[in-house]
The first five atom37 places (N, CA, C, CB, O) and aatype in JSON, in Angstrom:
{
  "aatype": [12, 12, 12, 10, 16, 7, 9, 11, 0, 13, 6, 0, 4, 17, 5, 15, 10, 11, 0, 7, 2, 14, 16, 3, 10, 0, 6, 2, 1, 10, 10, 12, 5, 15, 12, 7, 1, 10, 19, 3, 2, 18, 0, 16, 5, 3, 6, 9, 0, 5, 6, 10, 14, 0, 12, 10, 1, 6, 10, 13, 3, 1, 10, 19, 6, 0, 18, 10, 8, 7, 18, 17, 10, 6, 2, 6, 10, 0, 14, 12, 14, 14, 0, 19, 15, 14, 0, 10, 10, 0, 0, 5, 5, 1, 1, 5, 1, 5, 14, 10, 5, 14, 16, 0, 0, 15, 6, 0, 3, 16, 18, 9, 9, 3, 1, 19, 19, 15, 18, 9, 0, 19],
  "atom_mask": [
    [1, 1, 1, 1, 1],
    [1, 1, 1, 1, 1],
    [1, 1, 1, 1, 1],
    [1, 1, 1, 1, 1],
    [1, 1, 1, 1, 1],
    [1, 1, 1, 0, 1],
    [1, 1, 1, 1, 1],
    [1, 1, 1, 1, 1],
    [1, 1, 1, 1, 1],
    [1, 1, 1, 1, 1],
    [1, 1, 1, 1, 1],
    [1, 1, 1, 1, 1],
    [1, 1, 1, 1, 1],
    [1, 1, 1, 1, 1],
    [1, 1, 1, 1, 1],
    [1, 1, 1, 1, 1],
    [1, 1, 1, 1, 1],
    [1, 1, 1, 1, 1],
    [1, 1, 1, 1, 1],
    [1, 1, 1, 0, 1],
    [1, 1, 1, 1, 1],
    [1, 1, 1, 1, 1],
    [1, 1, 1, 1, 1],
    [1, 1, 1, 1, 1],
    [1, 1, 1, 1, 1],
    [1, 1, 1, 1, 1],
    [1, 1, 1, 1, 1],
    [1, 1, 1, 1, 1],
    [1, 1, 1, 1, 1],
    [1, 1, 1, 1, 1],
    [1, 1, 1, 1, 1],
    [1, 1, 1, 1, 1],
    [1, 1, 1, 1, 1],
    [1, 1, 1, 1, 1],
    [1, 1, 1, 1, 1],
    [1, 1, 1, 0, 1],
    [1, 1, 1, 1, 1],
    [1, 1, 1, 1, 1],
    [1, 1, 1, 1, 1],
    [1, 1, 1, 1, 1],
    [1, 1, 1, 1, 1],
    [1, 1, 1, 1, 1],
    [1, 1, 1, 1, 1],
    [1, 1, 1, 1, 1],
    [1, 1, 1, 1, 1],
    [1, 1, 1, 1, 1],
    [1, 1, 1, 1, 1],
    [1, 1, 1, 1, 1],
    [1, 1, 1, 1, 1],
    [1, 1, 1, 1, 1],
    [1, 1, 1, 1, 1],
    [1, 1, 1, 1, 1],
    [1, 1, 1, 1, 1],
    [1, 1, 1, 1, 1],
    [1, 1, 1, 1, 1],
    [1, 1, 1, 1, 1],
    [1, 1, 1, 1, 1],
    [1, 1, 1, 1, 1],
    [1, 1, 1, 1, 1],
    [1, 1, 1, 1, 1],
    [1, 1, 1, 1, 1],
    [1, 1, 1, 1, 1],
    [1, 1, 1, 1, 1],
    [1, 1, 1, 1, 1],
    [1, 1, 1, 1, 1],
    [1, 1, 1, 1, 1],
    [1, 1, 1, 1, 1],
    [1, 1, 1, 1, 1],
    [1, 1, 1, 1, 1],
    [1, 1, 1, 0, 1],
    [1, 1, 1, 1, 1],
    [1, 1, 1, 1, 1],
    [1, 1, 1, 1, 1],
    [1, 1, 1, 1, 1],
    [1, 1, 1, 1, 1],
    [1, 1, 1, 1, 1],
    [1, 1, 1, 1, 1],
    [1, 1, 1, 1, 1],
    [1, 1, 1, 1, 1],
    [1, 1, 1, 1, 1],
    [1, 1, 1, 1, 1],
    [1, 1, 1, 1, 1],
    [1, 1, 1, 1, 1],
    [1, 1, 1, 1, 1],
    [1, 1, 1, 1, 1],
    [1, 1, 1, 1, 1],
    [1, 1, 1, 1, 1],
    [1, 1, 1, 1, 1],
    [1, 1, 1, 1, 1],
    [1, 1, 1, 1, 1],
    [1, 1, 1, 1, 1],
    [1, 1, 1, 1, 1],
    [1, 1, 1, 1, 1],
    [1, 1, 1, 1, 1],
    [1, 1, 1, 1, 1],
    [1, 1, 1, 1, 1],
    [1, 1, 1, 1, 1],
    [1, 1, 1, 1, 1],
    [1, 1, 1, 1, 1],
    [1, 1, 1, 1, 1],
    [1, 1, 1, 1, 1],
    [1, 1, 1, 1, 1],
    [1, 1, 1, 1, 1],
    [1, 1, 1, 1, 1],
    [1, 1, 1, 1, 1],
    [1, 1, 1, 1, 1],
    [1, 1, 1, 1, 1],
    [1, 1, 1, 1, 1],
    [1, 1, 1, 1, 1],
    [1, 1, 1, 1, 1],
    [1, 1, 1, 1, 1],
    [1, 1, 1, 1, 1],
    [1, 1, 1, 1, 1],
    [1, 1, 1, 1, 1],
    [1, 1, 1, 1, 1],
    [1, 1, 1, 1, 1],
    [1, 1, 1, 1, 1],
    [1, 1, 1, 1, 1],
    [1, 1, 1, 1, 1],
    [1, 1, 1, 1, 1],
    [1, 1, 1, 1, 1],
    [1, 1, 1, 1, 1]
  ],
  "atom_positions": [
    [[36.39, 25.23, 69.54], [36.79, 25.29, 71.07], [37.53, 24.33, 71.71], [35.74, 25.35, 71.84], [37.31, 23.13, 71.51]],
    [[38.41, 24.74, 72.49], [39.16, 23.66, 73.41], [39.22, 24.15, 74.95], [40.79, 23.44, 72.84], [39.36, 25.3, 75.35]],
    [[39.08, 23.14, 75.59], [39.41, 23.46, 77.13], [40.39, 22.84, 77.69], [38.42, 23.2, 78.0], [40.73, 21.66, 77.6]],
    [[40.98, 23.98, 78.48], [42.34, 23.64, 78.97], [42.08, 23.44, 80.31], [43.46, 24.69, 78.74], [40.97, 23.84, 80.65]],
    [[42.94, 22.81, 81.43], [42.77, 22.81, 82.87], [44.16, 23.02, 83.49], [42.09, 21.46, 83.37], [45.16, 23.32, 82.83]],
    [[44.15, 22.86, 84.62], [45.06, 23.03, 85.56], [46.11, 24.34, 85.26], [0.0, 0.0, 0.0], [45.72, 25.5, 85.16]],
    [[47.63, 23.84, 85.15], [48.63, 24.91, 84.81], [48.31, 25.5, 83.83], [49.87, 24.57, 84.6], [48.26, 26.73, 83.85]],
    [[47.96, 24.67, 82.51], [47.81, 25.18, 81.35], [46.67, 26.08, 81.18], [47.77, 24.22, 80.53], [46.77, 27.1, 80.5]],
    [[45.46, 25.68, 81.86], [44.58, 26.6, 81.95], [44.78, 28.11, 82.48], [43.76, 26.04, 82.6], [44.21, 29.1, 82.04]],
    [[45.63, 28.06, 83.41], [46.01, 29.23, 84.33], [46.98, 29.82, 83.22], [46.79, 28.81, 85.98], [46.63, 30.95, 82.89]],
    [[48.09, 29.34, 82.55], [48.95, 30.08, 81.74], [48.06, 30.55, 80.55], [50.22, 29.23, 81.31], [48.4, 31.6, 80.01]],
    [[47.18, 30.04, 80.16], [46.33, 30.71, 79.05], [45.76, 32.02, 79.28], [45.22, 29.91, 78.72], [45.93, 33.07, 78.65]],
    [[44.99, 31.73, 80.4], [44.2, 33.1, 81.19], [45.28, 33.9, 81.51], [43.28, 32.79, 82.7], [45.1, 35.08, 81.21]],
    [[46.31, 33.65, 82.01], [46.98, 34.83, 82.35], [47.88, 35.42, 80.98], [47.93, 34.48, 83.67], [48.31, 36.57, 81.1]],
    [[48.14, 34.78, 79.87], [48.42, 35.43, 78.7], [47.32, 36.16, 78.14], [48.89, 34.56, 77.81], [47.66, 37.07, 77.38]],
    [[46.17, 36.01, 78.32], [44.95, 36.62, 77.68], [44.84, 38.01, 78.61], [43.46, 35.51, 77.77], [44.71, 39.12, 78.09]],
    [[44.9, 37.8, 80.01], [44.74, 38.98, 81.0], [45.78, 39.86, 80.85], [44.7, 38.58, 82.45], [45.69, 41.09, 80.88]],
    [[46.8, 39.2, 80.68], [48.07, 40.41, 80.39], [47.86, 41.32, 79.17], [49.6, 39.67, 80.05], [48.37, 42.44, 79.12]],
    [[47.13, 40.84, 78.24], [47.05, 41.67, 76.8], [46.13, 42.62, 77.28], [46.46, 40.83, 75.32], [46.43, 43.77, 76.95]],
    [[44.9, 42.49, 78.09], [44.08, 43.55, 78.39], [44.37, 44.21, 79.54], [0.0, 0.0, 0.0], [44.01, 45.39, 79.6]],
    [[44.9, 43.78, 80.4], [45.35, 44.44, 81.75], [46.93, 44.48, 82.2], [44.63, 43.66, 82.86], [47.45, 43.77, 83.05]],
    [[47.43, 45.33, 81.56], [48.81, 46.07, 82.02], [49.03, 45.73, 83.45], [48.77, 47.76, 81.87], [48.2, 46.04, 84.31]],
    [[49.99, 45.19, 83.67], [50.56, 45.07, 85.1], [52.02, 45.59, 85.23], [50.53, 43.54, 85.57], [52.54, 45.86, 84.15]],
    [[52.67, 45.74, 86.15], [54.18, 45.94, 86.35], [54.62, 44.4, 86.84], [54.57, 47.28, 87.6], [53.86, 43.47, 87.11]],
    [[56.06, 44.42, 86.88], [56.92, 43.42, 87.25], [56.43, 42.9, 88.95], [58.54, 44.1, 87.09], [56.32, 41.78, 89.46]],
    [[56.27, 44.07, 89.38], [55.93, 43.64, 91.01], [54.26, 43.0, 91.43], [56.13, 45.25, 91.99], [53.89, 42.14, 92.23]],
    [[53.53, 43.89, 90.47], [52.24, 43.21, 90.41], [52.23, 41.83, 90.19], [51.49, 43.74, 89.46], [51.74, 41.02, 90.97]],
    [[53.01, 41.43, 88.64], [52.9, 40.25, 88.19], [53.3, 39.16, 89.44], [53.76, 40.2, 86.93], [52.64, 38.16, 89.72]],
    [[54.62, 39.63, 90.15], [54.95, 38.82, 91.09], [53.97, 38.51, 92.45], [56.14, 39.31, 91.41], [53.94, 37.51, 93.17]],
    [[53.37, 39.46, 92.49], [52.27, 39.6, 93.61], [51.13, 38.34, 93.3], [51.47, 41.3, 93.52], [50.85, 37.43, 94.09]],
    [[50.6, 38.53, 92.03], [49.87, 37.58, 91.59], [50.15, 36.21, 91.78], [49.76, 37.78, 90.5], [49.46, 35.44, 92.46]],
    [[51.4, 35.86, 91.05], [52.11, 34.82, 91.32], [52.34, 33.94, 92.56], [53.0, 35.18, 91.03], [52.23, 32.73, 92.7]],
    [[52.62, 34.74, 93.26], [52.86, 34.37, 94.71], [51.49, 34.24, 95.32], [53.77, 35.47, 95.53], [51.27, 33.45, 96.24]],
    [[50.64, 34.94, 94.85], [49.29, 34.73, 95.67], [48.71, 33.25, 95.19], [48.07, 36.06, 95.3], [48.11, 32.5, 95.96]],
    [[48.95, 33.0, 93.96], [48.6, 31.75, 93.08], [49.15, 30.55, 93.91], [49.32, 31.81, 91.48], [48.52, 29.55, 94.27]],
    [[50.38, 30.83, 94.13], [51.37, 29.72, 95.06], [50.62, 29.51, 96.21], [0.0, 0.0, 0.0], [50.31, 28.34, 96.41]],
    [[50.25, 30.3, 96.99], [49.77, 30.29, 98.06], [48.56, 29.64, 98.63], [49.75, 31.22, 98.19], [48.28, 29.11, 99.71]],
    [[47.78, 29.94, 97.19], [46.46, 29.31, 97.08], [46.59, 28.0, 96.53], [45.53, 30.1, 96.27], [45.74, 27.2, 96.92]],
    [[47.48, 27.56, 95.67], [47.54, 25.93, 95.1], [48.05, 25.33, 96.45], [48.78, 25.55, 93.57], [47.56, 24.3, 96.89]],
    [[49.16, 26.06, 97.16], [49.7, 25.36, 98.44], [48.86, 25.06, 99.71], [50.77, 26.15, 98.92], [49.23, 24.41, 100.69]],
    [[47.63, 25.67, 99.49], [46.8, 25.69, 100.6], [47.32, 26.58, 102.03], [46.62, 24.21, 100.89], [47.0, 26.24, 103.17]],
    [[47.89, 27.4, 101.81], [48.38, 28.44, 102.9], [47.31, 29.39, 103.05], [49.75, 29.24, 102.5], [47.5, 30.31, 103.85]],
    [[46.25, 29.34, 102.44], [44.86, 30.52, 102.48], [43.99, 30.16, 101.63], [45.13, 32.1, 102.06], [44.15, 29.44, 100.63]],
    [[42.86, 30.74, 102.09], [41.93, 30.3, 101.15], [41.87, 31.61, 99.87], [40.37, 30.0, 102.04], [42.53, 32.65, 99.85]],
    [[40.83, 31.13, 98.88], [40.94, 32.35, 97.95], [40.57, 33.41, 98.28], [40.39, 32.3, 96.93], [41.24, 34.35, 97.84]],
    [[39.34, 33.74, 99.19], [38.93, 34.81, 99.97], [39.82, 35.56, 100.89], [37.98, 34.39, 100.66], [39.6, 36.76, 101.05]],
    [[40.82, 34.97, 101.52], [41.78, 35.63, 102.45], [42.79, 36.28, 101.56], [42.49, 34.6, 103.48], [43.28, 37.39, 101.78]],
    [[43.04, 35.54, 100.58], [44.27, 36.2, 99.99], [43.91, 37.25, 98.96], [45.2, 35.16, 99.32], [44.74, 38.06, 98.57]],
    [[42.49, 37.22, 98.45], [41.97, 38.34, 97.73], [42.05, 39.54, 98.58], [40.57, 38.11, 97.28], [42.58, 40.56, 98.14]],
    [[41.58, 39.48, 99.72], [41.57, 40.58, 100.8], [42.83, 41.14, 100.85], [41.21, 40.11, 102.2], [42.92, 42.36, 100.92]],
    [[44.01, 40.31, 100.81], [45.23, 40.92, 100.98], [45.74, 41.7, 99.56], [46.23, 39.79, 101.46], [46.69, 42.47, 99.69]],
    [[45.24, 41.56, 98.42], [45.62, 42.25, 97.22], [45.04, 43.6, 97.16], [45.23, 41.48, 96.05], [44.0, 43.87, 97.74]],
    [[45.75, 44.49, 96.41], [45.13, 45.66, 95.97], [43.77, 45.4, 95.1], [46.19, 46.44, 95.17], [43.57, 44.47, 94.32]],
    [[43.04, 46.31, 95.38], [41.75, 46.21, 94.61], [41.85, 45.83, 93.15], [41.05, 47.5, 94.69], [41.17, 44.93, 92.68]],
    [[42.64, 46.48, 92.5], [42.76, 46.43, 91.04], [43.35, 45.02, 90.47], [43.7, 47.62, 90.61], [43.28, 44.66, 89.3]],
    [[43.98, 44.23, 91.64], [44.23, 42.92, 91.24], [43.35, 41.82, 91.74], [45.49, 42.64, 91.58], [43.53, 40.63, 91.48]],
    [[42.41, 42.3, 92.48], [41.7, 40.99, 92.9], [40.92, 40.42, 91.9], [40.81, 41.17, 94.04], [40.79, 39.2, 91.9]],
    [[40.43, 41.03, 91.12], [39.56, 40.59, 89.75], [40.53, 39.78, 88.87], [38.97, 41.99, 88.78], [39.96, 38.95, 88.17]],
    [[41.89, 39.83, 88.75], [42.5, 39.19, 87.97], [42.86, 38.01, 88.76], [43.48, 39.92, 87.39], [42.86, 36.88, 88.26]],
    [[43.18, 38.24, 90.06], [43.43, 36.59, 91.0], [42.26, 35.98, 90.91], [43.79, 36.61, 92.81], [42.26, 34.77, 90.68]],
    [[41.03, 36.67, 91.06], [39.84, 35.68, 90.95], [39.63, 34.93, 89.35], [38.39, 36.63, 91.36], [39.16, 33.79, 89.22]],
    [[39.98, 35.63, 88.4], [39.88, 34.78, 86.9], [41.02, 33.86, 86.91], [40.02, 35.8, 85.42], [40.9, 32.75, 86.4]],
    [[42.13, 34.24, 87.45], [43.18, 33.16, 87.31], [42.94, 31.8, 88.19], [44.56, 33.81, 87.74], [43.22, 30.65, 87.86]],
    [[42.39, 32.2, 89.3], [41.78, 31.15, 90.07], [40.86, 30.31, 89.45], [41.17, 31.63, 91.1], [41.02, 29.09, 89.39]],
    [[39.9, 30.89, 88.98], [38.69, 30.37, 88.34], [39.14, 29.45, 87.06], [37.72, 31.63, 87.89], [38.48, 28.46, 86.76]],
    [[40.17, 29.81, 86.41], [40.74, 29.08, 85.39], [41.79, 28.26, 85.68], [41.11, 29.84, 84.48], [42.15, 27.43, 84.86]],
    [[42.26, 28.37, 86.6], [43.18, 27.06, 87.42], [42.33, 25.73, 87.71], [43.74, 27.61, 89.1], [42.59, 24.62, 87.23]],
    [[41.1, 26.09, 88.72], [40.35, 25.34, 89.35], [39.28, 24.6, 88.33], [39.79, 26.15, 90.41], [39.09, 23.39, 88.27]],
    [[38.74, 25.46, 87.68], [37.43, 25.05, 86.61], [37.96, 24.88, 85.1], [36.15, 26.4, 86.56], [37.27, 24.25, 84.3]],
    [[38.97, 25.35, 84.77], [39.38, 25.11, 83.29], [39.27, 26.44, 82.64], [0.0, 0.0, 0.0], [38.86, 27.39, 83.3]],
    [[39.66, 26.59, 81.27], [39.74, 27.91, 80.68], [39.63, 27.28, 78.98], [41.36, 28.87, 81.22], [40.27, 26.39, 78.41]],
    [[38.68, 28.05, 78.59], [38.28, 27.68, 77.1], [39.13, 28.68, 76.06], [36.51, 27.91, 76.87], [39.17, 29.9, 76.26]],
    [[39.67, 28.16, 75.15], [40.18, 28.78, 74.19], [39.18, 28.69, 73.11], [41.46, 28.29, 73.9], [38.72, 27.62, 72.7]],
    [[38.81, 30.02, 72.61], [37.71, 30.03, 71.64], [38.34, 29.89, 70.14], [36.84, 31.44, 71.82], [37.58, 29.6, 69.21]],
    [[39.4, 30.05, 69.95], [40.11, 29.79, 68.79], [41.34, 28.63, 69.13], [40.68, 31.23, 68.24], [42.23, 28.7, 69.98]],
    [[41.08, 27.68, 68.26], [42.08, 26.58, 68.59], [43.32, 26.8, 67.83], [41.54, 25.14, 68.26], [44.21, 25.96, 67.89]],
    [[43.45, 27.86, 67.13], [44.71, 28.16, 66.4], [45.3, 29.19, 67.43], [44.48, 28.77, 64.78], [46.49, 29.48, 67.3]],
    [[44.71, 29.68, 68.26], [45.39, 30.66, 69.32], [46.69, 29.99, 69.77], [44.41, 30.96, 70.69], [46.89, 28.78, 69.73]],
    [[47.63, 31.02, 70.25], [48.8, 30.11, 70.57], [48.92, 29.6, 71.91], [50.02, 30.75, 70.31], [48.82, 30.31, 72.91]],
    [[49.15, 28.34, 71.93], [49.22, 27.58, 73.09], [50.14, 28.17, 74.2], [49.64, 26.25, 72.73], [50.97, 28.99, 73.82]],
    [[50.11, 27.86, 75.45], [51.05, 28.39, 76.23], [52.12, 27.32, 76.16], [50.54, 28.75, 77.63], [51.76, 26.42, 75.4]],
    [[53.24, 27.13, 76.68], [54.49, 26.44, 76.44], [54.0, 25.4, 77.5], [56.03, 27.3, 76.68], [53.28, 25.54, 78.48]],
    [[54.62, 24.32, 76.99], [54.15, 22.94, 77.85], [54.59, 23.1, 79.15], [54.77, 21.48, 77.33], [53.81, 22.83, 80.07]],
    [[55.88, 23.57, 79.43], [56.65, 24.21, 80.44], [56.63, 25.61, 80.79], [57.79, 24.0, 80.19], [57.05, 26.37, 79.92]],
    [[56.19, 26.15, 81.99], [56.13, 27.59, 81.77], [57.51, 28.1, 82.37], [54.78, 28.28, 82.49], [58.15, 27.27, 83.02]],
    [[57.97, 29.24, 82.23], [59.47, 29.82, 82.47], [59.58, 29.58, 84.09], [59.68, 31.68, 81.97], [60.58, 29.06, 84.57]],
    [[58.76, 29.9, 84.67], [58.68, 29.8, 86.36], [59.16, 27.95, 86.54], [56.56, 30.25, 87.11], [60.14, 27.68, 87.25]],
    [[58.4, 26.88, 85.86], [58.49, 25.63, 86.13], [59.68, 25.3, 85.68], [57.5, 24.88, 85.68], [60.34, 24.59, 86.44]],
    [[60.32, 25.68, 84.41], [61.44, 25.54, 83.84], [62.6, 25.88, 84.74], [61.41, 26.23, 82.71], [63.55, 25.11, 84.84]],
    [[62.55, 27.03, 85.41], [63.66, 27.59, 86.3], [63.97, 26.76, 87.47], [63.31, 28.96, 86.81], [65.09, 26.51, 87.91]],
    [[62.53, 26.25, 88.02], [62.44, 25.55, 89.56], [63.38, 24.28, 88.84], [60.44, 25.04, 90.37], [64.49, 24.06, 89.31]],
    [[62.93, 23.56, 87.8], [63.38, 22.37, 87.68], [64.89, 22.35, 87.22], [62.5, 21.68, 86.82], [65.5, 21.29, 87.38]],
    [[65.59, 23.49, 86.62], [66.84, 23.79, 86.4], [67.49, 24.04, 87.92], [66.89, 25.01, 85.38], [68.65, 23.69, 88.16]],
    [[66.73, 24.62, 88.82], [67.55, 24.92, 89.99], [67.52, 23.2, 90.7], [66.75, 26.38, 91.08], [68.56, 22.81, 91.23]],
    [[66.53, 22.46, 90.68], [66.8, 21.43, 91.41], [67.82, 20.24, 90.61], [65.42, 20.93, 91.83], [68.28, 19.28, 91.23]],
    [[68.05, 20.43, 89.35], [69.02, 19.75, 88.61], [70.46, 20.18, 89.3], [68.88, 20.15, 87.0], [71.27, 19.31, 89.6]],
    [[70.64, 21.09, 89.44], [71.85, 22.08, 89.79], [72.22, 21.54, 91.34], [71.33, 23.96, 89.74], [73.39, 21.45, 91.71]],
    [[71.23, 21.25, 92.09], [71.67, 21.17, 93.64], [71.72, 19.59, 93.55], [70.47, 21.91, 94.96], [70.93, 18.91, 92.9]],
    [[72.67, 19.15, 94.25], [73.34, 17.63, 94.27], [72.07, 17.17, 95.49], [75.48, 17.5, 94.93], [71.58, 17.99, 96.27]],
    [[71.75, 15.87, 95.44], [70.85, 15.63, 96.41], [71.94, 14.72, 97.53], [69.39, 14.77, 95.72], [72.79, 13.85, 97.32]],
    [[71.42, 15.42, 98.86], [71.94, 14.87, 100.2], [71.38, 14.07, 100.66], [72.07, 15.57, 101.14], [70.16, 14.22, 100.59]],
    [[71.9, 12.79, 101.37], [71.05, 11.85, 102.3], [70.88, 12.74, 103.39], [71.74, 10.4, 102.77], [71.66, 13.66, 103.63]],
    [[69.81, 12.46, 104.09], [69.76, 13.08, 105.59], [69.37, 11.85, 106.55], [68.52, 14.42, 105.74], [68.96, 10.74, 106.18]],
    [[69.58, 12.28, 107.79], [69.17, 11.2, 108.84], [68.11, 10.27, 108.52], [68.74, 11.82, 110.07], [68.22, 9.05, 108.63]],
    [[66.88, 11.02, 108.03], [65.68, 10.41, 108.08], [65.54, 9.64, 106.64], [64.54, 11.5, 108.39], [64.8, 8.67, 106.48]],
    [[66.25, 10.12, 105.76], [66.16, 9.5, 104.36], [67.07, 8.12, 104.44], [66.78, 10.63, 103.11], [66.86, 7.21, 103.64]],
    [[67.95, 8.02, 105.31], [68.75, 6.9, 105.6], [67.99, 5.82, 106.58], [70.08, 7.44, 106.25], [68.31, 4.64, 106.71]],
    [[67.13, 6.37, 107.11], [66.4, 5.27, 108.29], [65.77, 4.23, 107.76], [65.28, 5.85, 109.2], [65.62, 3.23, 108.47]],
    [[65.35, 4.25, 106.61], [64.61, 3.0, 106.13], [65.58, 2.16, 105.69], [63.59, 3.2, 105.04], [65.3, 0.96, 105.67]],
    [[66.78, 2.56, 105.27], [67.78, 1.71, 104.8], [68.42, 0.84, 105.94], [68.8, 2.54, 104.12], [68.71, -0.36, 105.84]],
    [[68.58, 1.65, 107.04], [69.42, 1.07, 108.24], [68.13, 0.06, 108.82], [70.09, 2.48, 109.54], [68.49, -1.08, 109.12]],
    [[66.95, 0.32, 108.95], [66.19, -0.72, 109.41], [65.95, -2.02, 108.95], [65.27, -0.35, 109.49], [65.79, -3.05, 109.59]],
    [[65.95, -1.76, 107.41], [65.85, -3.19, 106.67], [67.45, -3.64, 106.63], [65.09, -3.08, 104.91], [67.57, -4.84, 106.36]],
    [[68.47, -3.08, 106.8], [69.76, -3.95, 106.74], [69.7, -4.68, 108.23], [71.3, -2.93, 106.48], [70.15, -5.81, 108.43]],
    [[69.0, -3.78, 109.33], [69.12, -4.51, 110.7], [68.17, -5.87, 110.82], [68.67, -3.42, 111.91], [68.33, -6.88, 111.51]],
    [[67.3, -5.57, 110.02], [65.87, -6.49, 109.78], [66.63, -7.9, 109.21], [64.53, -5.68, 108.38], [66.54, -9.03, 109.69]],
    [[67.45, -7.42, 107.93], [67.84, -8.55, 107.41], [69.06, -9.28, 107.88], [67.94, -8.32, 106.23], [69.27, -10.47, 107.65]],
    [[69.9, -8.41, 108.61], [70.99, -9.37, 109.16], [70.59, -9.77, 110.63], [72.54, -8.64, 109.15], [71.46, -10.15, 111.41]],
    [[69.15, -9.68, 111.05], [68.95, -10.22, 112.41], [68.26, -11.7, 111.9], [67.87, -9.12, 113.5], [68.54, -12.73, 112.51]],
    [[67.35, -11.7, 110.76], [66.77, -12.84, 110.18], [68.09, -13.64, 109.71], [65.69, -12.44, 108.95], [68.03, -14.85, 109.92]],
    [[69.13, -13.21, 109.17], [70.06, -14.18, 108.86], [70.87, -14.7, 109.95], [70.86, -13.71, 107.92], [71.8, -15.44, 109.66]],
    [[70.66, -14.43, 111.11], [71.41, -14.85, 112.12], [70.75, -16.14, 112.72], [71.57, -13.74, 113.09], [71.28, -16.71, 113.68]]
  ]
}
């Protein structure tokens, strides 16, 4: 037996649940958005569960349990979830395509340091 934690636990649990609980694309999206809201602290588990259709509440609770407390793989030979989930890979690729542009706030520290250095040098 092997215990997974965090996102790997979530992904392993999700693969296991999908095999026994067929859901459509809209339900999958709703579950993923709900997990995102929980992880980002937009709402509590109970608040999010109340907003879900009854048939998805149990799946959501099991996914949260796996993410927060870990998930045991009974057979170490079971296929492992990918190191990077498709959603994380897509987000990473999207970030790489977007050029980083400095903002007024990101340049503020540089300006302050430049001004201090020029003041000290005088």
